[in-house]
Amino acid sequence: IIYLLLATGDKGGRVVVFQREQESKNQPHRRGEYNVYSTFQSHEPEFDYLKSLEIEEKINKIRWLPQQNAAYFLLSTNDKTVKLWKISERDKRPEGYNLKDEDGRIRDPTTITALRVPVLRPMDLMVEATPRRVFSNGHTYHINSISINSDYETYMSTDDLRINLWNLEITNRSFNIVDIKPTNMEELTEVITAAEFHPHQCNTFVYSSSKGSIRLCDMRAAALCDSHSKFFEEPEDPSNRSFFSEIISSISDVKFSHSGRYLMTRDYLTIKVWDLNMENKPLETYQVHDYLRSKLCSLYENDCIFDKFECVWNGSDSVIMTGSYNNFFRMFDRNTKRDVTLEASRENSKPRAVLKPRKVCVGGKRRKDEISVDSLDFSKKILHTAWHPNENIIAVAATNNLYIFQDKVN
């Protein structure tokens, strides 16, 4: 499989798909550039008249389906509705119809005296995006994640309290596989924050909670997976307990490794790697921005403490990446235990330039290449990142810019 497309969604309900150009023969070392391939309006703003609620058009998640033929398929979702889109190319058009003229108008039957054989003529390449399915009315609360099953026939959509399983061919019903809604809403203690299917076992999935726990469920055990088969949680260190402990332990993203052996979870300050065979504590814990521990009070006041950062594995599961503030993003090498902070900004990201590692200093004397923790810009944040499945190419989404970086080819 050659992975050539990258899809992004925005707050206006648009999906922009970028395509990687084929490498040129005369410059074999120069990697293909990503250019806009297709742009389409996926979701429109709606109004729920029963609840007097406006439903935003903003795209929450996009997931590609594995390619089966020349067309591409992707699922995109806003807070309430999941849509399946087909993206296909057309470079030929039929000409020479018998019953209509070239403009598509129906011809007068009395003027048709000869039989014509329609032919296909080449035309300028057109990329069309067509909605194939609309999966609506499945969620009372806001959808926070969608995940495609490895059977390629089903997918799940997750909101704060429920997880639904859908068949890609059936839009009018879904199966509720997790429901944590208490009979009395005042007893609600946690919400679901993310969920994902296992990459190879179609019966297994995980979901994370705002309490910092992860539950692994097996759909073969029961139709409603309210009881989990594994429960991953790190006991809290009482000496670190503070007013913010519960908020910063909420998991914002959970991802299976490509091998299916490990789980990665991102909370506010750390990223953790879990072994599926060890539930009591994570295998590895990496500090993303520990220097913010002293700033939690102001981050709470400006609502940044509720930001939901995503995390991502590289193709070989050896490096993990996640975002931070000031347009910084962090990479951790699991083998060498080395980590690096890089910045995605227009000033520092000239084409073909090498990114310089950034350092944040806390108090005391500041070296000239360091940035003080007090001068970090919390309005510039990297919440979404993606890594090419086979190559060292990453995509990093800042507020209104998309950056694509790749390792330097010597």
Short mmCIF file of C-alpha atoms in Angstrom, two decimals:
data_model
loop_
_atom_site.label_atom_id
_atom_site.label_comp_id
_atom_site.label_asym_id
_atom_site.label_seq_id
_atom_site.Cartn_x
_atom_site.Cartn_y
_atom_site.Cartn_z
CA ILE A 1 0.00 0.00 0.00
CA ILE A 2 1.31 3.46 -0.86
CA TYR A 3 -0.06 6.01 1.60
CA LEU A 4 -0.49 9.23 -0.37
CA LEU A 5 -3.38 11.11 1.23
CA LEU A 6 -3.76 13.16 4.40
CA ALA A 7 -7.13 14.54 5.52
CA THR A 8 -7.76 17.49 7.83
CA GLY A 9 -11.04 18.83 9.21
CA ASP A 10 -11.79 22.34 10.41
CA LYS A 11 -14.26 24.26 12.56
CA GLY A 12 -16.26 25.27 9.50
CA GLY A 13 -17.18 21.64 8.73
CA ARG A 14 -14.81 21.42 5.76
CA VAL A 15 -12.51 18.51 4.99
CA VAL A 16 -9.33 19.25 3.03
CA VAL A 17 -7.47 16.26 1.58
CA PHE A 18 -3.80 16.61 0.67
CA GLN A 19 -2.12 14.32 -1.83
CA ARG A 20 1.56 13.54 -1.93
CA GLU A 21 2.97 14.09 -5.40
CA GLN A 22 4.92 11.25 -6.96
CA GLU A 23 8.69 11.63 -6.71
CA SER A 24 10.32 12.94 -9.85
CA LYS A 25 12.78 10.73 -11.72
CA ASN A 26 15.41 13.45 -12.12
CA GLN A 27 15.44 14.28 -8.39
CA PRO A 28 15.25 10.92 -6.64
CA HIS A 29 16.31 12.36 -3.26
CA ARG A 30 13.59 14.95 -3.20
CA ARG A 31 10.48 13.61 -1.51
CA GLY A 32 7.06 14.25 -2.96
CA GLU A 33 5.34 17.44 -1.78
CA TYR A 34 1.82 17.43 -0.33
CA ASN A 35 -0.68 19.54 -2.29
CA VAL A 36 -4.43 20.08 -1.96
CA TYR A 37 -6.23 17.20 -3.67
CA SER A 38 -9.84 17.81 -2.72
CA THR A 39 -11.86 20.16 -0.51
CA PHE A 40 -15.48 19.54 0.40
CA GLN A 41 -18.09 20.62 2.92
CA SER A 42 -18.64 17.60 5.14
CA HIS A 43 -21.01 18.98 7.80
CA GLU A 44 -23.36 21.96 8.00
CA PRO A 45 -24.54 23.75 11.18
CA GLU A 46 -27.82 22.26 12.40
CA PHE A 47 -30.39 23.02 15.06
CA ASP A 48 -31.95 20.48 17.41
CA TYR A 49 -35.47 21.85 17.87
CA LEU A 50 -36.38 19.36 20.60
CA LYS A 51 -33.54 20.45 22.86
CA SER A 52 -33.17 24.02 21.48
CA LEU A 53 -29.49 23.28 20.84
CA GLU A 54 -27.26 24.43 18.06
CA ILE A 55 -25.14 21.61 16.62
CA GLU A 56 -21.82 22.94 15.39
CA GLU A 57 -20.46 21.87 12.03
CA LYS A 58 -16.89 21.51 13.38
CA ILE A 59 -15.18 18.24 12.47
CA ASN A 60 -14.13 16.25 15.57
CA LYS A 61 -12.47 13.23 13.95
CA ILE A 62 -11.63 11.76 10.54
CA ARG A 63 -10.74 8.12 9.88
CA TRP A 64 -9.69 6.57 6.58
CA LEU A 65 -11.04 3.20 5.50
CA PRO A 66 -8.49 0.80 3.97
CA GLN A 67 -8.43 1.25 0.21
CA GLN A 68 -10.24 -1.54 -1.67
CA ASN A 69 -10.36 -0.06 -5.20
CA ALA A 70 -9.44 3.11 -7.09
CA ALA A 71 -11.67 5.28 -4.86
CA TYR A 72 -10.91 6.41 -1.31
CA PHE A 73 -13.36 6.33 1.60
CA LEU A 74 -13.27 8.24 4.86
CA LEU A 75 -15.51 8.70 7.90
CA SER A 76 -15.88 12.19 9.35
CA THR A 77 -17.89 13.24 12.38
CA ASN A 78 -19.06 16.36 14.16
CA ASP A 79 -20.71 16.25 17.61
CA LYS A 80 -23.74 14.23 16.47
CA THR A 81 -23.48 12.80 12.96
CA VAL A 82 -20.97 10.49 11.27
CA LYS A 83 -20.71 10.56 7.47
CA LEU A 84 -19.05 8.17 5.03
CA TRP A 85 -17.49 9.98 2.05
CA LYS A 86 -16.24 8.57 -1.24
CA ILE A 87 -13.44 10.46 -2.99
CA SER A 88 -12.96 9.43 -6.60
CA GLU A 89 -11.27 10.70 -9.76
CA ARG A 90 -12.87 11.21 -13.16
CA ASP A 91 -10.81 11.92 -16.26
CA LYS A 92 -13.20 10.68 -19.00
CA ARG A 93 -16.70 11.69 -20.01
CA PRO A 94 -19.23 9.86 -22.19
CA GLU A 95 -20.26 11.52 -25.47
CA GLY A 96 -22.65 10.56 -28.25
CA TYR A 97 -25.86 9.76 -26.39
CA ASN A 98 -28.83 8.76 -28.51
CA LEU A 99 -31.71 10.21 -26.50
CA LYS A 100 -30.08 13.44 -25.32
CA ASP A 101 -27.73 16.02 -26.77
CA GLU A 102 -24.26 16.94 -25.43
CA ASP A 103 -25.75 19.50 -22.98
CA GLY A 104 -27.96 16.78 -21.43
CA ARG A 105 -31.26 18.03 -22.92
CA ILE A 106 -33.67 15.32 -24.08
CA ARG A 107 -33.86 15.20 -27.90
CA ASP A 108 -37.09 15.15 -29.87
CA PRO A 109 -37.62 11.45 -30.78
CA THR A 110 -38.74 12.38 -34.31
CA THR A 111 -35.29 13.86 -35.06
CA ILE A 112 -33.43 10.66 -34.12
CA THR A 113 -32.73 8.89 -37.40
CA ALA A 114 -29.52 6.97 -36.69
CA LEU A 115 -28.16 4.88 -33.85
CA ARG A 116 -24.96 6.21 -32.25
CA VAL A 117 -22.46 4.30 -30.11
CA PRO A 118 -21.48 6.44 -27.08
CA VAL A 119 -17.74 6.87 -26.59
CA LEU A 120 -15.57 7.98 -23.64
CA ARG A 121 -13.52 11.10 -24.31
CA PRO A 122 -10.67 12.31 -22.08
CA MET A 123 -11.34 15.41 -19.97
CA ASP A 124 -9.53 17.40 -17.27
CA LEU A 125 -9.10 15.40 -14.09
CA MET A 126 -11.93 16.00 -11.62
CA VAL A 127 -11.86 14.87 -8.00
CA GLU A 128 -15.37 14.29 -6.67
CA ALA A 129 -16.38 13.84 -3.04
CA THR A 130 -19.79 12.21 -2.61
CA PRO A 131 -21.56 11.34 0.66
CA ARG A 132 -22.35 7.61 0.62
CA ARG A 133 -23.85 7.13 4.08
CA VAL A 134 -25.08 9.39 6.91
CA PHE A 135 -25.13 7.79 10.36
CA SER A 136 -27.29 10.04 12.54
CA ASN A 137 -29.48 9.84 15.66
CA GLY A 138 -27.08 7.50 17.43
CA HIS A 139 -25.86 9.84 20.15
CA THR A 140 -27.43 11.97 22.87
CA TYR A 141 -24.05 13.44 23.89
CA HIS A 142 -21.12 14.75 21.87
CA ILE A 143 -19.13 12.27 19.78
CA ASN A 144 -15.46 12.40 20.78
CA SER A 145 -13.99 9.54 18.73
CA ILE A 146 -14.63 7.08 15.93
CA SER A 147 -12.61 3.95 15.21
CA ILE A 148 -12.76 1.53 12.29
CA ASN A 149 -12.66 -2.17 13.10
CA SER A 150 -10.07 -4.49 11.58
CA ASP A 151 -12.93 -6.48 9.98
CA TYR A 152 -13.49 -3.37 7.77
CA GLU A 153 -17.25 -3.94 8.08
CA THR A 154 -17.98 -2.15 11.35
CA TYR A 155 -16.88 0.93 13.24
CA MET A 156 -17.63 2.44 16.63
CA SER A 157 -18.56 5.96 17.64
CA THR A 158 -18.08 7.17 21.20
CA ASP A 159 -19.67 9.94 23.21
CA ASP A 160 -19.30 10.93 26.87
CA LEU A 161 -21.43 8.06 28.19
CA ARG A 162 -21.97 5.51 25.43
CA ILE A 163 -20.18 3.60 22.69
CA ASN A 164 -22.13 2.47 19.62
CA LEU A 165 -21.17 -0.18 17.06
CA TRP A 166 -22.28 0.46 13.47
CA ASN A 167 -22.20 -1.58 10.30
CA LEU A 168 -20.79 0.55 7.45
CA GLU A 169 -23.71 -0.53 5.23
CA ILE A 170 -26.54 0.17 7.71
CA THR A 171 -27.38 3.73 8.71
CA ASN A 172 -30.68 3.43 10.56
CA ARG A 173 -29.53 1.39 13.54
CA SER A 174 -26.49 0.82 15.72
CA PHE A 175 -25.75 -1.45 18.67
CA ASN A 176 -24.97 0.09 22.03
CA ILE A 177 -21.92 -1.82 23.33
CA VAL A 178 -20.97 0.36 26.34
CA ASP A 179 -23.33 2.43 28.47
CA ILE A 180 -22.00 4.06 31.65
CA LYS A 181 -24.95 6.40 32.15
CA PRO A 182 -26.21 6.07 35.75
CA THR A 183 -29.95 5.98 36.41
CA ASN A 184 -29.51 9.13 38.46
CA MET A 185 -27.27 11.63 36.64
CA GLU A 186 -26.20 13.15 39.95
CA GLU A 187 -24.26 9.94 40.61
CA LEU A 188 -22.15 10.45 37.49
CA THR A 189 -18.46 10.32 38.45
CA GLU A 190 -16.65 9.88 35.12
CA VAL A 191 -17.13 10.19 31.37
CA ILE A 192 -15.65 8.34 28.39
CA THR A 193 -12.93 10.42 26.71
CA ALA A 194 -11.70 8.22 23.82
CA ALA A 195 -12.03 4.70 22.40
CA GLU A 196 -10.20 2.61 19.83
CA PHE A 197 -10.38 -0.86 18.27
CA HIS A 198 -7.46 -3.27 18.48
CA PRO A 199 -5.53 -3.19 15.16
CA HIS A 200 -5.82 -6.96 14.51
CA GLN A 201 -8.42 -8.48 16.87
CA CYS A 202 -11.86 -7.38 15.71
CA ASN A 203 -13.48 -8.33 19.04
CA THR A 204 -11.25 -6.19 21.26
CA PHE A 205 -11.40 -2.47 21.98
CA VAL A 206 -10.34 -0.04 24.71
CA TYR A 207 -11.86 3.10 26.11
CA SER A 208 -10.40 5.70 28.45
CA SER A 209 -12.08 7.79 31.12
CA SER A 210 -11.83 11.19 32.73
CA LYS A 211 -10.65 9.44 35.90
CA GLY A 212 -7.43 8.29 34.22
CA SER A 213 -8.37 4.64 33.77
CA ILE A 214 -8.45 2.47 30.65
CA ARG A 215 -10.78 -0.48 30.15
CA LEU A 216 -10.13 -3.26 27.66
CA CYS A 217 -13.33 -4.99 26.51
CA ASP A 218 -14.04 -8.19 24.58
CA MET A 219 -17.20 -8.18 22.49
CA ARG A 220 -17.30 -11.99 22.53
CA ALA A 221 -17.98 -12.00 26.27
CA ALA A 222 -21.31 -10.15 26.19
CA ALA A 223 -23.41 -8.00 23.90
CA LEU A 224 -23.16 -5.08 26.33
CA CYS A 225 -19.51 -4.64 27.39
CA ASP A 226 -20.27 -3.00 30.71
CA SER A 227 -17.85 -5.32 32.47
CA HIS A 228 -14.29 -5.06 31.18
CA SER A 229 -11.76 -7.86 30.76
CA LYS A 230 -8.79 -5.69 31.76
CA PHE A 231 -8.49 -2.48 33.75
CA PHE A 232 -5.40 -0.27 33.51
CA GLU A 233 -4.86 2.38 36.13
CA GLU A 234 -1.89 3.82 37.94
CA PRO A 235 -2.47 4.36 41.66
CA GLU A 236 -2.10 8.01 42.60
CA ASP A 237 0.87 9.13 44.68
CA PRO A 238 -0.73 10.76 47.77
CA SER A 239 2.20 13.20 48.12
CA ASN A 240 1.37 14.70 44.71
CA ARG A 241 -2.33 15.17 45.44
CA SER A 242 -3.70 18.63 44.74
CA PHE A 243 -6.89 20.44 43.73
CA PHE A 244 -6.00 19.77 40.08
CA SER A 245 -5.11 16.05 40.42
CA GLU A 246 -8.42 14.80 39.07
CA ILE A 247 -8.48 17.19 36.10
CA ILE A 248 -4.92 16.50 34.95
CA SER A 249 -5.31 12.72 35.30
CA SER A 250 -8.13 12.69 32.71
CA ILE A 251 -6.99 10.81 29.59
CA SER A 252 -7.43 12.81 26.39
CA ASP A 253 -6.32 10.13 23.90
CA VAL A 254 -5.67 6.40 23.76
CA LYS A 255 -3.93 4.57 20.89
CA PHE A 256 -2.97 0.95 20.28
CA SER A 257 0.52 0.37 18.92
CA HIS A 258 0.65 -1.00 15.36
CA SER A 259 1.74 -4.36 16.78
CA GLY A 260 -1.29 -4.45 19.09
CA ARG A 261 0.91 -5.26 22.11
CA TYR A 262 1.00 -1.80 23.72
CA LEU A 263 -1.35 1.03 24.56
CA MET A 264 -0.40 4.70 24.71
CA THR A 265 -2.39 7.20 26.76
CA ARG A 266 -2.05 10.96 27.01
CA ASP A 267 -3.10 12.92 30.07
CA TYR A 268 -2.47 16.62 30.71
CA LEU A 269 1.18 16.41 31.78
CA THR A 270 2.37 12.96 30.71
CA ILE A 271 2.25 10.30 28.05
CA LYS A 272 2.24 6.67 29.19
CA VAL A 273 2.90 3.38 27.43
CA TRP A 274 1.14 0.31 28.83
CA ASP A 275 1.80 -3.36 28.14
CA LEU A 276 -1.51 -5.18 27.56
CA ASN A 277 -0.24 -7.94 29.85
CA MET A 278 0.43 -5.62 32.81
CA GLU A 279 -2.51 -3.74 34.26
CA ASN A 280 -1.20 -2.33 37.54
CA LYS A 281 1.22 0.27 36.21
CA PRO A 282 2.47 1.71 32.93
CA LEU A 283 5.59 0.31 31.30
CA GLU A 284 6.91 3.80 30.50
CA THR A 285 5.97 7.32 31.59
CA TYR A 286 7.23 10.41 29.74
CA GLN A 287 6.90 13.98 31.03
CA VAL A 288 5.54 16.14 28.22
CA HIS A 289 5.75 19.55 29.91
CA ASP A 290 6.47 19.05 33.60
CA TYR A 291 7.43 22.75 33.88
CA LEU A 292 3.69 23.56 33.76
CA ARG A 293 3.07 21.90 37.14
CA SER A 294 3.63 25.25 38.89
CA LYS A 295 1.32 27.00 36.38
CA LEU A 296 -1.78 24.83 36.85
CA CYS A 297 -3.65 27.60 38.65
CA SER A 298 -3.47 30.04 35.74
CA LEU A 299 -4.05 27.21 33.23
CA TYR A 300 -7.25 26.40 35.13
CA GLU A 301 -8.35 30.03 35.00
CA ASN A 302 -7.83 30.32 31.24
CA ASP A 303 -9.44 26.87 30.64
CA CYS A 304 -6.28 25.46 29.03
CA ILE A 305 -6.20 22.70 31.64
CA PHE A 306 -9.13 21.12 29.77
CA ASP A 307 -7.28 20.96 26.42
CA LYS A 308 -7.36 17.54 24.80
CA PHE A 309 -3.99 16.60 23.30
CA GLU A 310 -3.70 13.64 20.95
CA CYS A 311 -0.75 11.25 20.74
CA VAL A 312 0.62 9.10 17.92
CA TRP A 313 3.04 6.20 17.28
CA ASN A 314 5.57 6.06 14.47
CA GLY A 315 5.34 3.15 12.01
CA SER A 316 7.64 0.84 13.99
CA ASP A 317 6.22 1.74 17.46
CA SER A 318 9.68 2.91 18.56
CA VAL A 319 8.96 6.67 18.80
CA ILE A 320 5.89 8.46 20.15
CA MET A 321 4.81 12.04 19.55
CA THR A 322 2.39 14.49 21.14
CA GLY A 323 1.75 18.24 21.20
CA SER A 324 2.26 20.99 23.75
CA TYR A 325 1.89 24.79 24.01
CA ASN A 326 3.76 27.57 22.20
CA ASN A 327 3.40 25.42 19.04
CA PHE A 328 5.86 22.93 20.54
CA PHE A 329 5.57 19.22 19.92
CA ARG A 330 7.46 16.46 21.69
CA MET A 331 9.03 13.20 20.51
CA PHE A 332 10.18 10.38 22.77
CA ASP A 333 12.42 7.56 21.55
CA ARG A 334 11.41 4.44 23.48
CA ASN A 335 14.71 2.63 22.82
CA THR A 336 17.28 5.32 23.62
CA LYS A 337 14.97 7.19 26.10
CA ARG A 338 16.02 10.44 24.38
CA ASP A 339 13.42 13.12 23.82
CA VAL A 340 13.25 16.31 21.80
CA THR A 341 11.09 19.44 21.73
CA LEU A 342 10.48 20.97 18.30
CA GLU A 343 8.53 24.03 17.25
CA ALA A 344 6.06 24.35 14.39
CA SER A 345 6.01 28.00 13.43
CA ARG A 346 6.20 30.01 10.24
CA GLU A 347 9.36 31.80 11.35
CA ASN A 348 11.24 28.59 12.09
CA SER A 349 9.81 26.37 9.36
CA LYS A 350 11.28 27.46 6.07
CA PRO A 351 11.09 24.70 3.45
CA ARG A 352 14.05 22.29 3.63
CA ALA A 353 15.37 23.92 6.83
CA VAL A 354 16.40 21.68 9.73
CA LEU A 355 14.34 22.13 12.89
CA LYS A 356 16.33 23.17 15.94
CA PRO A 357 15.49 21.53 19.26
CA ARG A 358 13.89 23.94 21.75
CA LYS A 359 14.39 24.06 25.52
CA VAL A 360 12.21 25.61 28.21
CA CYS A 361 13.90 26.94 31.34
CA VAL A 362 12.21 27.24 34.72
CA GLY A 363 13.38 30.16 36.89
CA GLY A 364 17.04 31.02 37.41
CA LYS A 365 19.36 32.02 34.59
CA ARG A 366 18.23 31.56 31.03
CA ARG A 367 20.63 30.50 28.29
CA LYS A 368 20.30 32.36 25.03
CA ASP A 369 18.70 29.50 23.11
CA GLU A 370 16.19 28.72 25.86
CA ILE A 371 12.70 30.07 26.28
CA SER A 372 11.36 31.02 29.71
CA VAL A 373 8.30 29.17 30.98
CA ASP A 374 6.70 32.57 31.67
CA SER A 375 6.86 33.63 28.03
CA LEU A 376 5.14 30.53 26.58
CA ASP A 377 2.09 31.35 24.45
CA PHE A 378 -0.80 29.17 25.66
CA SER A 379 -3.07 30.24 22.81
CA LYS A 380 -0.73 28.44 20.38
CA LYS A 381 -1.23 24.74 20.95
CA ILE A 382 -0.66 21.56 18.99
CA LEU A 383 -3.57 19.24 19.73
CA HIS A 384 -3.53 17.08 16.57
CA THR A 385 -0.60 15.17 15.10
CA ALA A 386 -0.23 12.32 12.61
CA TRP A 387 2.63 10.04 11.57
CA HIS A 388 3.01 8.33 8.19
CA PRO A 389 2.53 4.55 8.61
CA ASN A 390 5.77 3.60 6.82
CA GLU A 391 7.99 6.66 6.61
CA ASN A 392 9.34 9.41 8.82
CA ILE A 393 6.86 12.03 7.71
CA ILE A 394 4.75 13.80 10.32
CA ALA A 395 1.86 16.24 10.13
CA VAL A 396 1.36 18.76 12.91
CA ALA A 397 -1.73 20.95 13.14
CA ALA A 398 -1.31 24.35 14.78
CA THR A 399 -4.32 26.66 15.21
CA ASN A 400 -4.76 27.54 11.53
CA ASN A 401 -1.67 26.08 9.87
CA LEU A 402 -0.75 22.54 8.92
CA TYR A 403 2.96 21.68 9.02
CA ILE A 404 4.45 18.63 7.35
CA PHE A 405 7.97 17.62 8.38
CA GLN A 406 10.09 14.76 7.13
CA ASP A 407 13.48 13.39 8.06
CA LYS A 408 16.30 14.82 5.99
CA VAL A 409 17.49 12.60 3.14
CA ASN A 410 21.26 12.89 2.74
#
